[in-house]
């Protein structure tokens, strides 16, 4: 890792190849103005988040792979709620209905079903 302040993009993961909205640009500029110690804290937090995401992805895939399903990116693959419902069905042994549309409303309904299922079972 490079701690050279002139090369902030090497040490923090706020820079991506994806287009950024105005809030992301403001955050990026704010991070660039931090001192080296603060950037190091952000870097460690980003690394910890990435490790947790990888560990959870492995755990999820352990369960989903038994049914021929896999996730590559938790955030994107769970966004529609389809795989999230499948995971809950596998873990609980109970069936939940799935909205197969891909509109925002369908995705929200799927995730809401999972949350309601967990809430009802006090998980």
PDB file of C-alpha atoms in Angstrom:
ATOM      1  CA  UNK A   1       0.000   0.000   0.000  1.00  0.00           C
ATOM      2  CA  UNK A   2       1.172   3.466  -0.804  1.00  0.00           C
ATOM      3  CA  UNK A   3       0.915   6.095   1.971  1.00  0.00           C
ATOM      4  CA  UNK A   4       2.051   8.920  -0.288  1.00  0.00           C
ATOM      5  CA  UNK A   5      -0.603  11.667   0.106  1.00  0.00           C
ATOM      6  CA  UNK A   6      -0.286  12.624  -3.558  1.00  0.00           C
ATOM      7  CA  UNK A   7      -1.455   9.113  -4.499  1.00  0.00           C
ATOM      8  CA  UNK A   8      -4.627   8.891  -2.422  1.00  0.00           C
ATOM      9  CA  UNK A   9      -6.337   6.713  -5.029  1.00  0.00           C
ATOM     10  CA  UNK A  10      -3.780   3.966  -4.342  1.00  0.00           C
ATOM     11  CA  UNK A  11      -4.650   3.797  -0.674  1.00  0.00           C
ATOM     12  CA  UNK A  12      -8.400   4.286  -0.440  1.00  0.00           C
ATOM     13  CA  UNK A  13     -11.105   2.410  -2.247  1.00  0.00           C
ATOM     14  CA  UNK A  14     -13.488   5.307  -2.863  1.00  0.00           C
ATOM     15  CA  UNK A  15     -12.195   5.490  -6.429  1.00  0.00           C
ATOM     16  CA  UNK A  16     -13.942   3.128  -8.817  1.00  0.00           C
ATOM     17  CA  UNK A  17     -14.408   2.740 -12.540  1.00  0.00           C
ATOM     18  CA  UNK A  18     -18.131   3.346 -12.140  1.00  0.00           C
ATOM     19  CA  UNK A  19     -19.722   6.768 -12.631  1.00  0.00           C
ATOM     20  CA  UNK A  20     -20.111   8.699  -9.390  1.00  0.00           C
ATOM     21  CA  UNK A  21     -23.034  10.858  -8.349  1.00  0.00           C
ATOM     22  CA  UNK A  22     -22.597  14.258  -6.720  1.00  0.00           C
ATOM     23  CA  UNK A  23     -22.592  12.850  -3.165  1.00  0.00           C
ATOM     24  CA  UNK A  24     -19.860  10.345  -4.050  1.00  0.00           C
ATOM     25  CA  UNK A  25     -17.777  13.130  -5.595  1.00  0.00           C
ATOM     26  CA  UNK A  26     -18.181  15.253  -2.443  1.00  0.00           C
ATOM     27  CA  UNK A  27     -17.158  12.292  -0.282  1.00  0.00           C
ATOM     28  CA  UNK A  28     -14.140  11.614  -2.492  1.00  0.00           C
ATOM     29  CA  UNK A  29     -13.016  15.239  -2.261  1.00  0.00           C
ATOM     30  CA  UNK A  30     -13.497  15.207   1.516  1.00  0.00           C
ATOM     31  CA  UNK A  31     -11.384  12.054   1.839  1.00  0.00           C
ATOM     32  CA  UNK A  32      -8.622  13.582  -0.279  1.00  0.00           C
ATOM     33  CA  UNK A  33      -8.407  16.469   2.204  1.00  0.00           C
ATOM     34  CA  UNK A  34      -7.799  14.166   5.178  1.00  0.00           C
ATOM     35  CA  UNK A  35      -4.375  13.751   6.704  1.00  0.00           C
ATOM     36  CA  UNK A  36      -2.397  10.515   6.366  1.00  0.00           C
ATOM     37  CA  UNK A  37      -3.593   9.077   9.696  1.00  0.00           C
ATOM     38  CA  UNK A  38      -7.254   9.573   8.809  1.00  0.00           C
ATOM     39  CA  UNK A  39      -6.708   8.054   5.359  1.00  0.00           C
ATOM     40  CA  UNK A  40      -5.057   5.053   7.034  1.00  0.00           C
ATOM     41  CA  UNK A  41      -8.114   4.578   9.270  1.00  0.00           C
ATOM     42  CA  UNK A  42     -10.391   4.694   6.216  1.00  0.00           C
ATOM     43  CA  UNK A  43      -8.128   2.247   4.380  1.00  0.00           C
ATOM     44  CA  UNK A  44      -8.247  -0.223   7.293  1.00  0.00           C
ATOM     45  CA  UNK A  45     -12.041   0.118   7.526  1.00  0.00           C
ATOM     46  CA  UNK A  46     -12.353  -0.488   3.771  1.00  0.00           C
ATOM     47  CA  UNK A  47     -10.140  -3.568   4.034  1.00  0.00           C
ATOM     48  CA  UNK A  48     -12.181  -4.898   6.955  1.00  0.00           C
ATOM     49  CA  UNK A  49     -15.419  -4.351   5.031  1.00  0.00           C
ATOM     50  CA  UNK A  50     -14.004  -6.170   1.998  1.00  0.00           C
ATOM     51  CA  UNK A  51     -12.882  -9.108   4.172  1.00  0.00           C
ATOM     52  CA  UNK A  52     -16.306  -9.360   5.802  1.00  0.00           C
ATOM     53  CA  UNK A  53     -18.012  -9.232   2.408  1.00  0.00           C
ATOM     54  CA  UNK A  54     -15.738 -12.018   1.088  1.00  0.00           C
ATOM     55  CA  UNK A  55     -16.347 -14.162   4.183  1.00  0.00           C
ATOM     56  CA  UNK A  56     -20.104 -13.707   3.989  1.00  0.00           C
ATOM     57  CA  UNK A  57     -20.065 -14.428   0.230  1.00  0.00           C
ATOM     58  CA  UNK A  58     -18.256 -17.713   0.910  1.00  0.00           C
ATOM     59  CA  UNK A  59     -20.793 -18.610   3.609  1.00  0.00           C
ATOM     60  CA  UNK A  60     -23.754 -17.736   1.359  1.00  0.00           C
ATOM     61  CA  UNK A  61     -22.292 -19.704  -1.559  1.00  0.00           C
ATOM     62  CA  UNK A  62     -21.744 -22.724   0.710  1.00  0.00           C
ATOM     63  CA  UNK A  63     -25.500 -22.864   1.238  1.00  0.00           C
ATOM     64  CA  UNK A  64     -26.670 -21.749  -2.222  1.00  0.00           C
ATOM     65  CA  UNK A  65     -24.271 -24.027  -4.131  1.00  0.00           C
ATOM     66  CA  UNK A  66     -26.084 -27.093  -2.765  1.00  0.00           C
ATOM     67  CA  UNK A  67     -29.006 -25.932  -4.923  1.00  0.00           C
ATOM     68  CA  UNK A  68     -27.005 -24.907  -8.001  1.00  0.00           C
ATOM     69  CA  UNK A  69     -26.960 -21.199  -7.145  1.00  0.00           C
ATOM     70  CA  UNK A  70     -24.051 -18.812  -6.518  1.00  0.00           C
ATOM     71  CA  UNK A  71     -23.489 -15.142  -5.796  1.00  0.00           C
ATOM     72  CA  UNK A  72     -20.573 -13.128  -7.120  1.00  0.00           C
ATOM     73  CA  UNK A  73     -21.376  -9.750  -5.592  1.00  0.00           C
ATOM     74  CA  UNK A  74     -23.641  -9.818  -2.535  1.00  0.00           C
ATOM     75  CA  UNK A  75     -24.874  -6.275  -2.994  1.00  0.00           C
ATOM     76  CA  UNK A  76     -25.858  -6.718  -6.631  1.00  0.00           C
ATOM     77  CA  UNK A  77     -26.944 -10.357  -6.516  1.00  0.00           C
ATOM     78  CA  UNK A  78     -29.211  -9.837  -3.491  1.00  0.00           C
ATOM     79  CA  UNK A  79     -30.647  -6.592  -4.866  1.00  0.00           C
ATOM     80  CA  UNK A  80     -33.659  -8.223  -6.574  1.00  0.00           C
ATOM     81  CA  UNK A  81     -34.369 -10.281  -3.475  1.00  0.00           C
ATOM     82  CA  UNK A  82     -34.537 -13.539  -5.499  1.00  0.00           C
ATOM     83  CA  UNK A  83     -31.343 -15.087  -4.146  1.00  0.00           C
ATOM     84  CA  UNK A  84     -31.974 -13.652  -0.701  1.00  0.00           C
ATOM     85  CA  UNK A  85     -35.335 -15.441  -0.605  1.00  0.00           C
ATOM     86  CA  UNK A  86     -33.699 -18.644  -1.870  1.00  0.00           C
ATOM     87  CA  UNK A  87     -31.086 -18.420   0.899  1.00  0.00           C
ATOM     88  CA  UNK A  88     -33.765 -17.937   3.568  1.00  0.00           C
ATOM     89  CA  UNK A  89     -35.749 -20.856   2.128  1.00  0.00           C
ATOM     90  CA  UNK A  90     -32.654 -23.082   2.242  1.00  0.00           C
ATOM     91  CA  UNK A  91     -31.773 -22.071   5.799  1.00  0.00           C
ATOM     92  CA  UNK A  92     -35.317 -22.261   7.176  1.00  0.00           C
ATOM     93  CA  UNK A  93     -36.743 -25.125   5.138  1.00  0.00           C
ATOM     94  CA  UNK A  94     -39.841 -23.013   4.425  1.00  0.00           C
ATOM     95  CA  UNK A  95     -41.077 -21.588   1.123  1.00  0.00           C
ATOM     96  CA  UNK A  96     -41.528 -17.880   0.567  1.00  0.00           C
ATOM     97  CA  UNK A  97     -43.217 -16.501  -2.521  1.00  0.00           C
ATOM     98  CA  UNK A  98     -41.050 -14.570  -4.971  1.00  0.00           C
ATOM     99  CA  UNK A  99     -41.985 -11.623  -7.162  1.00  0.00           C
ATOM    100  CA  UNK A 100     -40.191 -12.450 -10.411  1.00  0.00           C
ATOM    101  CA  UNK A 101     -40.422  -8.996 -11.942  1.00  0.00           C
ATOM    102  CA  UNK A 102     -37.318  -6.851 -11.911  1.00  0.00           C
ATOM    103  CA  UNK A 103     -38.902  -3.479 -11.269  1.00  0.00           C
ATOM    104  CA  UNK A 104     -37.939  -1.599  -8.144  1.00  0.00           C
ATOM    105  CA  UNK A 105     -41.338  -2.416  -6.624  1.00  0.00           C
ATOM    106  CA  UNK A 106     -40.806  -6.172  -7.132  1.00  0.00           C
ATOM    107  CA  UNK A 107     -37.335  -6.000  -5.608  1.00  0.00           C
ATOM    108  CA  UNK A 108     -38.597  -4.088  -2.576  1.00  0.00           C
ATOM    109  CA  UNK A 109     -41.464  -6.563  -2.119  1.00  0.00           C
ATOM    110  CA  UNK A 110     -39.027  -9.497  -2.171  1.00  0.00           C
ATOM    111  CA  UNK A 111     -36.702  -7.956   0.397  1.00  0.00           C
ATOM    112  CA  UNK A 112     -39.700  -6.924   2.515  1.00  0.00           C
ATOM    113  CA  UNK A 113     -40.918 -10.556   2.477  1.00  0.00           C
ATOM    114  CA  UNK A 114     -37.572 -11.686   3.867  1.00  0.00           C
ATOM    115  CA  UNK A 115     -37.558  -8.985   6.540  1.00  0.00           C
ATOM    116  CA  UNK A 116     -41.135  -9.814   7.548  1.00  0.00           C
ATOM    117  CA  UNK A 117     -40.277 -13.540   7.678  1.00  0.00           C
ATOM    118  CA  UNK A 118     -37.311 -12.814   9.967  1.00  0.00           C
ATOM    119  CA  UNK A 119     -39.297 -10.344  12.076  1.00  0.00           C
ATOM    120  CA  UNK A 120     -42.143 -12.840  12.561  1.00  0.00           C
ATOM    121  CA  UNK A 121     -39.662 -15.500  13.716  1.00  0.00           C
ATOM    122  CA  UNK A 122     -37.828 -12.984  15.921  1.00  0.00           C
ATOM    123  CA  UNK A 123     -34.523 -13.598  14.157  1.00  0.00           C
TER     124      UNK A 123
END
